[in-house]
Amino acid sequence: RGMGQTQARVDQRLATMDEFWVGTGFIRATLGRVSARRSEVLGADGKPSIQFEGLPQSIAWLGVMPAREGAGGRYFFRLALEPVGDLPGLRSRTVLMARFLPFSGRSGALNWSQADSRILVNDVQQFSVEYEDRSEVPSVWKATWDSKDRMPDAVRIGVITSSVEWPPVSVPLRLMPQGASAGSG
């Protein structure tokens, strides 16, 4: 029985590590290359804003989907906590959900309920996002990104699950050239 319990703990630890590496890999790959494309919809100031939303517990941006079979190119992405589980046999839980919609060339309000989605992290107890502003000296980490004219310099993500606290994941934002093809390397 002791050997069986040890094996179960090892399997759980490996699953947790795998979830961390897959989740951070996806976040780094998609958030690491962002587009500073401006929305066609004018903001309250009469100017188009960058298609980036930075809130304390969610983030949305226009970026590049990592190449894989049947996908790639520019997509709108969103990371946020979402409840799941109202299926028979599953308890309700909170997960870190990645949602993505293909970029069609037009902007405006996005219907995230129609987006493809993937669970990145299960049983999330706490999720936070901070945005680095290097225009201030010294640089400052902010809970919300309010600027509509420029992107943050980096994003820091914190995740605490029911079994482990992730080390903070910092991703420097690299802007794609405006004229770059959606699938260019």
Coordinates of N, CA and C in Angstrom, one line a residue:
R1 N 0.8 -1.2 0.0 CA 0.0 0.0 0.0 C 0.9 1.3 0.0
G2 N 2.0 1.2 0.8 CA 2.9 2.4 0.8 C 3.5 2.7 -0.5
M3 N 3.9 1.6 -1.3 CA 4.4 1.8 -2.6 C 3.4 2.4 -3.5
G4 N 2.1 2.0 -3.4 CA 1.1 2.5 -4.2 C 0.8 4.0 -3.9
Q5 N 0.9 4.4 -2.7 CA 0.7 5.8 -2.3 C 1.8 6.6 -2.8
T6 N 3.1 6.1 -2.7 CA 4.2 6.8 -3.2 C 4.1 7.1 -4.7
Q7 N 3.7 6.0 -5.4 CA 3.5 6.2 -6.8 C 2.5 7.2 -7.2
A8 N 1.4 7.3 -6.4 CA 0.3 8.2 -6.7 C 0.8 9.7 -6.4
R9 N 1.7 9.8 -5.4 CA 2.2 11.2 -5.1 C 3.2 11.6 -6.2
V10 N 4.0 10.6 -6.7 CA 5.0 10.9 -7.7 C 4.2 11.3 -9.0
D11 N 3.2 10.5 -9.3 CA 2.4 10.8 -10.5 C 1.7 12.2 -10.4
Q12 N 1.2 12.6 -9.2 CA 0.6 13.9 -9.0 C 1.6 15.0 -9.2
R13 N 2.8 14.8 -8.6 CA 3.9 15.8 -8.8 C 4.3 16.0 -10.2
L14 N 4.4 14.9 -11.0 CA 4.8 15.0 -12.4 C 3.7 15.7 -13.2
A15 N 2.4 15.4 -12.9 CA 1.3 16.1 -13.5 C 1.3 17.6 -13.3
T16 N 1.6 17.9 -12.0 CA 1.7 19.4 -11.6 C 2.9 20.0 -12.4
M17 N 4.0 19.4 -12.5 CA 5.2 20.0 -13.2 C 4.8 20.1 -14.7
D18 N 4.2 19.1 -15.2 CA 3.8 19.1 -16.6 C 2.9 20.3 -16.9
E19 N 1.9 20.5 -16.1 CA 0.9 21.6 -16.2 C 1.7 22.9 -16.2
F20 N 2.6 23.0 -15.3 CA 3.4 24.3 -15.2 C 4.2 24.5 -16.5
W21 N 4.9 23.5 -17.0 CA 5.7 23.7 -18.2 C 4.9 24.0 -19.4
V22 N 3.8 23.2 -19.6 CA 2.9 23.5 -20.7 C 2.3 24.8 -20.6
G23 N 1.7 25.2 -19.4 CA 1.1 26.5 -19.3 C 2.0 27.7 -19.5
T24 N 3.2 27.6 -18.9 CA 4.2 28.7 -19.0 C 4.7 28.8 -20.5
G25 N 4.9 27.6 -21.1 CA 5.3 27.6 -22.5 C 4.3 28.3 -23.4
F26 N 3.0 28.0 -23.2 CA 2.0 28.6 -24.0 C 2.0 30.1 -23.8
I27 N 2.0 30.5 -22.5 CA 2.0 31.9 -22.2 C 3.2 32.7 -22.8
R28 N 4.4 32.1 -22.6 CA 5.5 32.8 -23.2 C 5.5 32.9 -24.7
A29 N 5.0 31.8 -25.3 CA 5.0 31.8 -26.8 C 4.0 32.8 -27.4
T30 N 2.8 32.9 -26.7 CA 1.7 33.7 -27.3 C 1.8 35.2 -26.8
L31 N 2.2 35.4 -25.5 CA 2.3 36.7 -25.0 C 3.6 37.4 -25.3
G32 N 4.6 36.6 -25.7 CA 5.9 37.1 -26.1 C 6.0 37.8 -27.4
R33 N 5.0 37.6 -28.3 CA 4.9 38.3 -29.6 C 3.6 38.9 -29.7
V34 N 3.5 40.2 -29.4 CA 2.2 40.9 -29.4 C 2.2 41.9 -30.6
S35 N 1.0 42.3 -31.0 CA 0.8 43.3 -32.0 C 0.3 44.6 -31.3
A36 N 0.8 45.7 -31.8 CA 0.4 47.0 -31.3 C -0.6 47.6 -32.2
R37 N -1.3 46.7 -33.0 CA -2.3 47.2 -34.0 C -3.4 48.0 -33.2
R38 N -3.8 49.1 -33.8 CA -4.8 49.9 -33.2 C -6.2 49.4 -33.7
S39 N -7.1 49.6 -32.8 CA -8.5 49.2 -33.1 C -9.1 50.1 -34.1
E40 N -10.1 49.7 -34.9 CA -10.8 50.5 -35.8 C -11.9 51.3 -35.0
V41 N -12.2 50.9 -33.9 CA -13.2 51.6 -33.0 C -12.5 52.7 -32.2
L42 N -13.1 53.9 -32.3 CA -12.5 55.0 -31.6 C -12.8 55.0 -30.1
G43 N -11.8 55.3 -29.3 CA -12.0 55.4 -27.9 C -12.8 56.7 -27.5
A44 N -12.9 56.9 -26.2 CA -13.6 58.0 -25.6 C -12.9 59.3 -26.0
D45 N -11.6 59.3 -26.2 CA -10.8 60.4 -26.6 C -10.8 60.7 -28.1
G46 N -11.6 59.9 -28.9 CA -11.7 60.1 -30.3 C -10.5 59.4 -31.1
K47 N -9.6 58.7 -30.4 CA -8.5 58.1 -31.1 C -8.6 56.6 -31.0
P48 N -8.1 55.9 -32.0 CA -8.1 54.4 -31.8 C -7.0 54.0 -30.8
S49 N -7.4 52.9 -30.0 CA -6.5 52.4 -29.0 C -5.8 51.1 -29.4
I50 N -4.7 50.8 -28.8 CA -4.1 49.5 -29.0 C -5.0 48.4 -28.5
Q51 N -5.0 47.3 -29.2 CA -5.8 46.2 -28.9 C -5.1 45.3 -27.8
F52 N -5.2 45.9 -26.6 CA -4.6 45.3 -25.4 C -5.4 45.6 -24.2
E53 N -5.8 44.7 -23.4 CA -6.5 45.0 -22.2 C -5.8 44.3 -21.0
G54 N -5.3 45.1 -20.1 CA -4.6 44.6 -18.9 C -5.3 44.9 -17.6
L55 N -5.9 43.9 -17.1 CA -6.6 44.0 -15.8 C -5.9 43.2 -14.7
P56 N -6.2 43.3 -13.4 CA -5.5 42.6 -12.4 C -5.7 41.1 -12.5
Q57 N -6.8 40.6 -13.0 CA -7.1 39.2 -13.1 C -7.4 38.6 -14.4
S58 N -7.1 39.4 -15.5 CA -7.3 38.9 -16.8 C -6.4 39.8 -17.8
I59 N -6.1 39.2 -18.9 CA -5.3 39.9 -19.9 C -5.8 39.5 -21.3
A60 N -5.9 40.5 -22.2 CA -6.4 40.2 -23.6 C -5.4 40.9 -24.5
W61 N -5.1 40.3 -25.6 CA -4.1 40.9 -26.6 C -4.3 40.3 -27.9
L62 N -3.7 40.9 -28.9 CA -3.6 40.4 -30.3 C -2.1 39.9 -30.5
G63 N -2.0 38.7 -30.8 CA -0.6 38.1 -31.0 C -0.6 37.0 -32.0
V64 N 0.4 36.2 -32.0 CA 0.6 35.2 -33.0 C 0.5 33.8 -32.3
M65 N -0.4 33.0 -32.9 CA -0.5 31.6 -32.4 C 0.7 30.8 -32.8
P66 N 1.3 30.1 -31.9 CA 2.4 29.2 -32.3 C 2.0 28.3 -33.4
A67 N 2.9 28.0 -34.3 CA 2.6 27.2 -35.5 C 2.4 25.8 -35.0
R68 N 1.3 25.2 -35.5 CA 1.0 23.8 -35.3 C 0.0 23.4 -36.4
E69 N -0.2 22.2 -36.5 CA -1.1 21.7 -37.6 C -2.4 22.3 -37.6
G70 N -2.8 22.9 -38.7 CA -4.1 23.5 -38.9 C -4.3 24.9 -38.2
A71 N -3.3 25.5 -37.6 CA -3.4 26.8 -37.0 C -2.2 27.6 -37.2
G72 N -2.2 28.8 -36.8 CA -1.1 29.7 -36.9 C -1.6 31.0 -37.3
G73 N -0.8 32.1 -37.3 CA -1.2 33.4 -37.6 C -1.6 34.2 -36.5
R74 N -2.2 35.4 -36.8 CA -2.7 36.3 -35.7 C -4.0 35.8 -35.1
Y75 N -4.0 36.0 -33.8 CA -5.2 35.6 -33.0 C -5.4 36.6 -31.9
F76 N -6.6 36.8 -31.5 CA -6.9 37.5 -30.2 C -6.8 36.5 -29.1
F77 N -6.2 36.8 -28.0 CA -6.0 35.9 -26.9 C -6.6 36.5 -25.6
R78 N -7.0 35.7 -24.7 CA -7.5 36.1 -23.4 C -7.1 35.1 -22.4
L79 N -6.5 35.5 -21.3 CA -6.3 34.6 -20.1 C -7.1 35.1 -19.0
A80 N -7.8 34.3 -18.3 CA -8.7 34.7 -17.2 C -9.1 33.4 -16.4
L81 N -9.4 33.7 -15.2 CA -10.0 32.6 -14.3 C -11.5 32.4 -14.8
E82 N -11.9 31.1 -14.8 CA -13.2 30.8 -15.2 C -13.7 29.6 -14.4
P83 N -14.9 29.5 -13.9 CA -15.5 28.3 -13.3 C -15.8 27.3 -14.3
V84 N -15.5 26.0 -14.0 CA -15.9 24.9 -14.8 C -16.4 23.8 -13.9
G85 N -17.0 22.8 -14.5 CA -17.3 21.6 -13.8 C -18.7 21.1 -13.6
D86 N -19.7 21.8 -14.1 CA -21.1 21.4 -13.8 C -21.5 20.2 -14.6
L87 N -20.5 19.3 -14.9 CA -20.8 18.1 -15.6 C -21.0 17.0 -14.6
P88 N -21.8 16.0 -14.9 CA -22.0 14.9 -13.9 C -20.6 14.3 -13.5
G89 N -20.4 14.1 -12.2 CA -19.2 13.5 -11.7 C -18.0 14.4 -11.5
L90 N -18.2 15.7 -11.9 CA -17.1 16.7 -11.8 C -17.5 17.7 -10.7
R91 N -16.7 18.0 -9.8 CA -17.0 19.1 -8.9 C -16.6 20.4 -9.6
S92 N -17.3 21.4 -9.2 CA -17.1 22.8 -9.7 C -15.7 23.2 -9.3
R93 N -14.9 23.8 -10.2 CA -13.6 24.3 -9.8 C -13.3 25.5 -10.7
T94 N -12.2 26.2 -10.3 CA -11.8 27.4 -11.1 C -10.5 27.1 -11.8
V95 N -10.5 27.4 -13.1 CA -9.3 27.1 -13.9 C -8.8 28.4 -14.6
L96 N -7.5 28.3 -15.0 CA -7.0 29.4 -15.8 C -7.3 29.0 -17.2
M97 N -8.1 29.8 -17.9 CA -8.6 29.4 -19.3 C -7.9 30.4 -20.3
A98 N -7.4 29.8 -21.3 CA -6.9 30.5 -22.5 C -8.0 30.5 -23.5
R99 N -8.4 31.6 -24.0 CA -9.4 31.7 -25.1 C -8.7 32.4 -26.3
F100 N -9.1 31.9 -27.5 CA -8.5 32.6 -28.7 C -9.4 32.6 -29.8
L101 N -9.4 33.7 -30.6 CA -10.2 33.9 -31.8 C -9.3 34.3 -32.9
P102 N -9.5 33.7 -34.1 CA -8.7 34.2 -35.3 C -8.9 35.6 -35.6
F103 N -7.8 36.3 -35.9 CA -7.9 37.7 -36.3 C -8.4 37.8 -37.7
S104 N -9.5 38.6 -37.9 CA -10.1 38.7 -39.2 C -9.8 40.0 -40.0
G105 N -9.0 40.8 -39.3 CA -8.7 42.1 -40.0 C -9.6 43.2 -39.4
R106 N -10.7 42.9 -38.8 CA -11.6 43.8 -38.2 C -11.5 43.8 -36.7
S107 N -11.7 44.9 -36.1 CA -11.7 44.9 -34.6 C -13.0 45.4 -34.1
G108 N -13.1 45.3 -32.8 CA -14.4 45.7 -32.2 C -14.6 44.8 -31.0
A109 N -15.8 44.8 -30.5 CA -16.1 43.9 -29.3 C -16.0 42.4 -29.7
L110 N -15.3 41.7 -28.9 CA -15.1 40.3 -29.1 C -16.0 39.4 -28.3
N111 N -16.6 38.4 -28.9 CA -17.5 37.5 -28.1 C -16.6 36.3 -27.7
W112 N -16.1 36.4 -26.4 CA -15.2 35.3 -25.9 C -15.9 34.0 -25.7
S113 N -17.2 34.0 -25.6 CA -18.0 32.8 -25.4 C -17.9 31.9 -26.7
Q114 N -17.7 32.5 -27.8 CA -17.6 31.8 -29.1 C -16.2 31.4 -29.4
A115 N -15.2 31.7 -28.6 CA -13.8 31.5 -28.8 C -13.4 30.0 -28.5
D116 N -12.4 29.5 -29.2 CA -11.8 28.2 -28.8 C -11.2 28.4 -27.4
S117 N -11.1 27.4 -26.7 CA -10.6 27.5 -25.3 C -9.8 26.3 -24.9
R118 N -8.8 26.5 -24.0 CA -8.0 25.4 -23.5 C -7.8 25.8 -22.0
I119 N -7.9 24.7 -21.2 CA -7.6 24.9 -19.8 C -6.1 24.8 -19.6
L120 N -5.5 25.9 -19.1 CA -4.0 25.9 -18.9 C -3.7 25.3 -17.5
V121 N -4.5 25.7 -16.5 CA -4.2 25.3 -15.1 C -5.5 24.9 -14.4
N122 N -5.5 23.8 -13.7 CA -6.6 23.4 -12.9 C -6.6 23.8 -11.5
D123 N -7.7 23.9 -10.9 CA -7.9 24.1 -9.4 C -7.1 25.4 -9.0
V124 N -7.3 26.5 -9.7 CA -6.6 27.7 -9.4 C -7.3 28.4 -8.2
Q125 N -6.5 28.7 -7.2 CA -7.0 29.4 -6.0 C -6.8 31.0 -6.2
Q126 N -5.7 31.3 -6.8 CA -5.4 32.8 -7.0 C -4.6 33.0 -8.3
F127 N -5.0 34.0 -9.1 CA -4.4 34.4 -10.3 C -4.2 35.9 -10.3
S128 N -3.0 36.3 -10.7 CA -2.8 37.8 -10.7 C -1.9 38.1 -11.9
V129 N -2.1 39.3 -12.4 CA -1.3 39.8 -13.6 C -0.9 41.2 -13.2
E130 N 0.4 41.5 -13.5 CA 1.0 42.8 -13.3 C 1.7 43.3 -14.5
Y131 N 1.8 44.6 -14.7 CA 2.3 45.1 -16.0 C 3.4 46.1 -15.7
E132 N 4.6 45.8 -16.3 CA 5.8 46.7 -16.1 C 5.8 47.9 -17.0
D133 N 6.0 49.0 -16.3 CA 6.1 50.3 -17.0 C 7.5 50.9 -16.8
R134 N 8.4 50.7 -17.8 CA 9.7 51.2 -17.7 C 9.9 52.7 -18.1
S135 N 8.8 53.3 -18.5 CA 8.8 54.8 -18.8 C 9.0 55.6 -17.5
E136 N 8.7 55.0 -16.3 CA 8.9 55.6 -15.1 C 10.2 55.1 -14.5
V137 N 10.9 56.0 -13.8 CA 12.2 55.7 -13.3 C 12.1 55.8 -11.7
P138 N 12.4 54.7 -11.0 CA 12.7 53.3 -11.5 C 11.4 52.7 -12.1
S139 N 11.5 51.6 -12.8 CA 10.4 51.0 -13.5 C 9.4 50.5 -12.4
V140 N 8.1 50.5 -12.7 CA 7.0 50.2 -11.8 C 6.2 49.0 -12.3
W141 N 5.8 48.2 -11.4 CA 4.8 47.1 -11.8 C 3.4 47.6 -11.3
K142 N 2.5 47.6 -12.3 CA 1.1 48.1 -12.1 C 0.1 47.0 -12.1
A143 N -0.9 47.1 -11.3 CA -2.0 46.1 -11.3 C -2.9 46.1 -12.5
T144 N -3.0 47.3 -13.1 CA -3.9 47.5 -14.3 C -3.1 48.3 -15.3
W145 N -3.2 48.0 -16.6 CA -2.6 48.8 -17.6 C -3.6 49.7 -18.3
D146 N -3.5 51.0 -18.0 CA -4.4 52.0 -18.4 C -4.1 52.7 -19.7
S147 N -2.9 52.6 -20.1 CA -2.5 53.3 -21.4 C -3.1 52.7 -22.6
K148 N -3.7 53.5 -23.4 CA -4.3 53.0 -24.7 C -3.3 53.3 -25.9
D149 N -2.2 54.0 -25.6 CA -1.3 54.4 -26.6 C 0.0 53.5 -26.8
R150 N 0.2 52.7 -25.7 CA 1.4 51.9 -25.8 C 1.2 50.6 -24.9
M151 N 2.1 49.7 -25.2 CA 2.0 48.4 -24.5 C 2.9 48.4 -23.3
P152 N 2.6 47.6 -22.3 CA 3.6 47.5 -21.2 C 4.9 46.8 -21.7
D153 N 5.9 47.0 -20.9 CA 7.2 46.5 -21.3 C 7.3 45.0 -21.0
A154 N 6.6 44.5 -20.0 CA 6.6 43.1 -19.6 C 5.3 42.9 -18.8
V155 N 5.0 41.6 -18.7 CA 3.8 41.1 -17.9 C 4.3 40.1 -16.9
R156 N 3.9 40.1 -15.7 CA 4.2 39.2 -14.7 C 2.9 38.5 -14.2
I157 N 2.9 37.1 -14.3 CA 1.8 36.4 -13.9 C 2.0 35.5 -12.7
G158 N 1.1 35.5 -11.8 CA 1.2 34.7 -10.6 C 0.0 33.7 -10.5
V159 N 0.3 32.5 -10.2 CA -0.7 31.4 -10.1 C -0.5 30.6 -8.8
I160 N -1.5 30.5 -8.1 CA -1.5 29.6 -6.9 C -2.7 28.6 -7.1
T161 N -2.3 27.3 -7.1 CA -3.3 26.2 -7.2 C -3.6 25.6 -5.9
S162 N -4.4 24.6 -5.8 CA -4.7 24.0 -4.6 C -3.5 23.1 -4.1
S163 N -2.5 22.9 -5.0 CA -1.4 22.0 -4.6 C -0.1 22.7 -4.6
V164 N 0.1 23.8 -5.4 CA 1.4 24.4 -5.6 C 1.3 25.9 -5.9
E165 N 2.3 26.7 -5.5 CA 2.4 28.1 -6.0 C 3.5 28.2 -7.1
W166 N 3.1 28.6 -8.2 CA 4.0 28.8 -9.3 C 5.0 29.9 -9.0
P167 N 6.3 29.8 -9.4 CA 7.1 31.0 -9.3 C 6.6 32.0 -10.3
P168 N 6.7 33.3 -10.0 CA 6.2 34.3 -10.9 C 6.8 34.1 -12.3
V169 N 5.9 34.3 -13.3 CA 6.3 34.1 -14.7 C 6.3 35.5 -15.3
S170 N 7.5 36.0 -15.7 CA 7.6 37.3 -16.3 C 7.9 37.1 -17.8
V171 N 7.1 37.8 -18.6 CA 7.3 37.7 -20.1 C 7.5 39.1 -20.6
P172 N 8.7 39.4 -21.2 CA 8.9 40.7 -21.9 C 8.0 40.7 -23.2
L173 N 7.4 41.8 -23.5 CA 6.6 41.9 -24.7 C 7.4 42.4 -25.8
R174 N 7.5 41.6 -26.9 CA 8.1 41.9 -28.1 C 7.1 42.3 -29.1
L175 N 7.1 43.5 -29.7 CA 6.1 43.9 -30.6 C 6.5 43.4 -32.0
M176 N 5.4 42.9 -32.7 CA 5.6 42.5 -34.1 C 5.6 43.7 -34.9
P177 N 6.4 43.7 -36.0 CA 6.4 44.8 -37.0 C 5.0 44.9 -37.6
Q178 N 4.5 46.2 -37.8 CA 3.1 46.4 -38.2 C 2.8 45.8 -39.6
G179 N 3.8 45.8 -40.5 CA 3.6 45.2 -41.8 C 3.9 43.8 -42.0
A180 N 4.3 43.1 -40.8 CA 4.7 41.7 -40.9 C 3.5 40.8 -41.3
S181 N 3.8 39.8 -42.1 CA 2.8 38.8 -42.5 C 2.4 38.1 -41.2
A182 N 1.2 37.6 -41.1 CA 0.7 36.9 -40.0 C 1.5 35.6 -39.7
G183 N 2.0 35.0 -40.7 CA 2.6 33.8 -40.5 C 4.2 33.8 -40.6
S184 N 4.7 35.0 -40.7 CA 6.1 35.1 -40.9 C 6.9 34.7 -39.6
G185 N 8.1 34.2 -39.8 CA 8.8 33.7 -38.7 C 9.7 34.8 -38.1

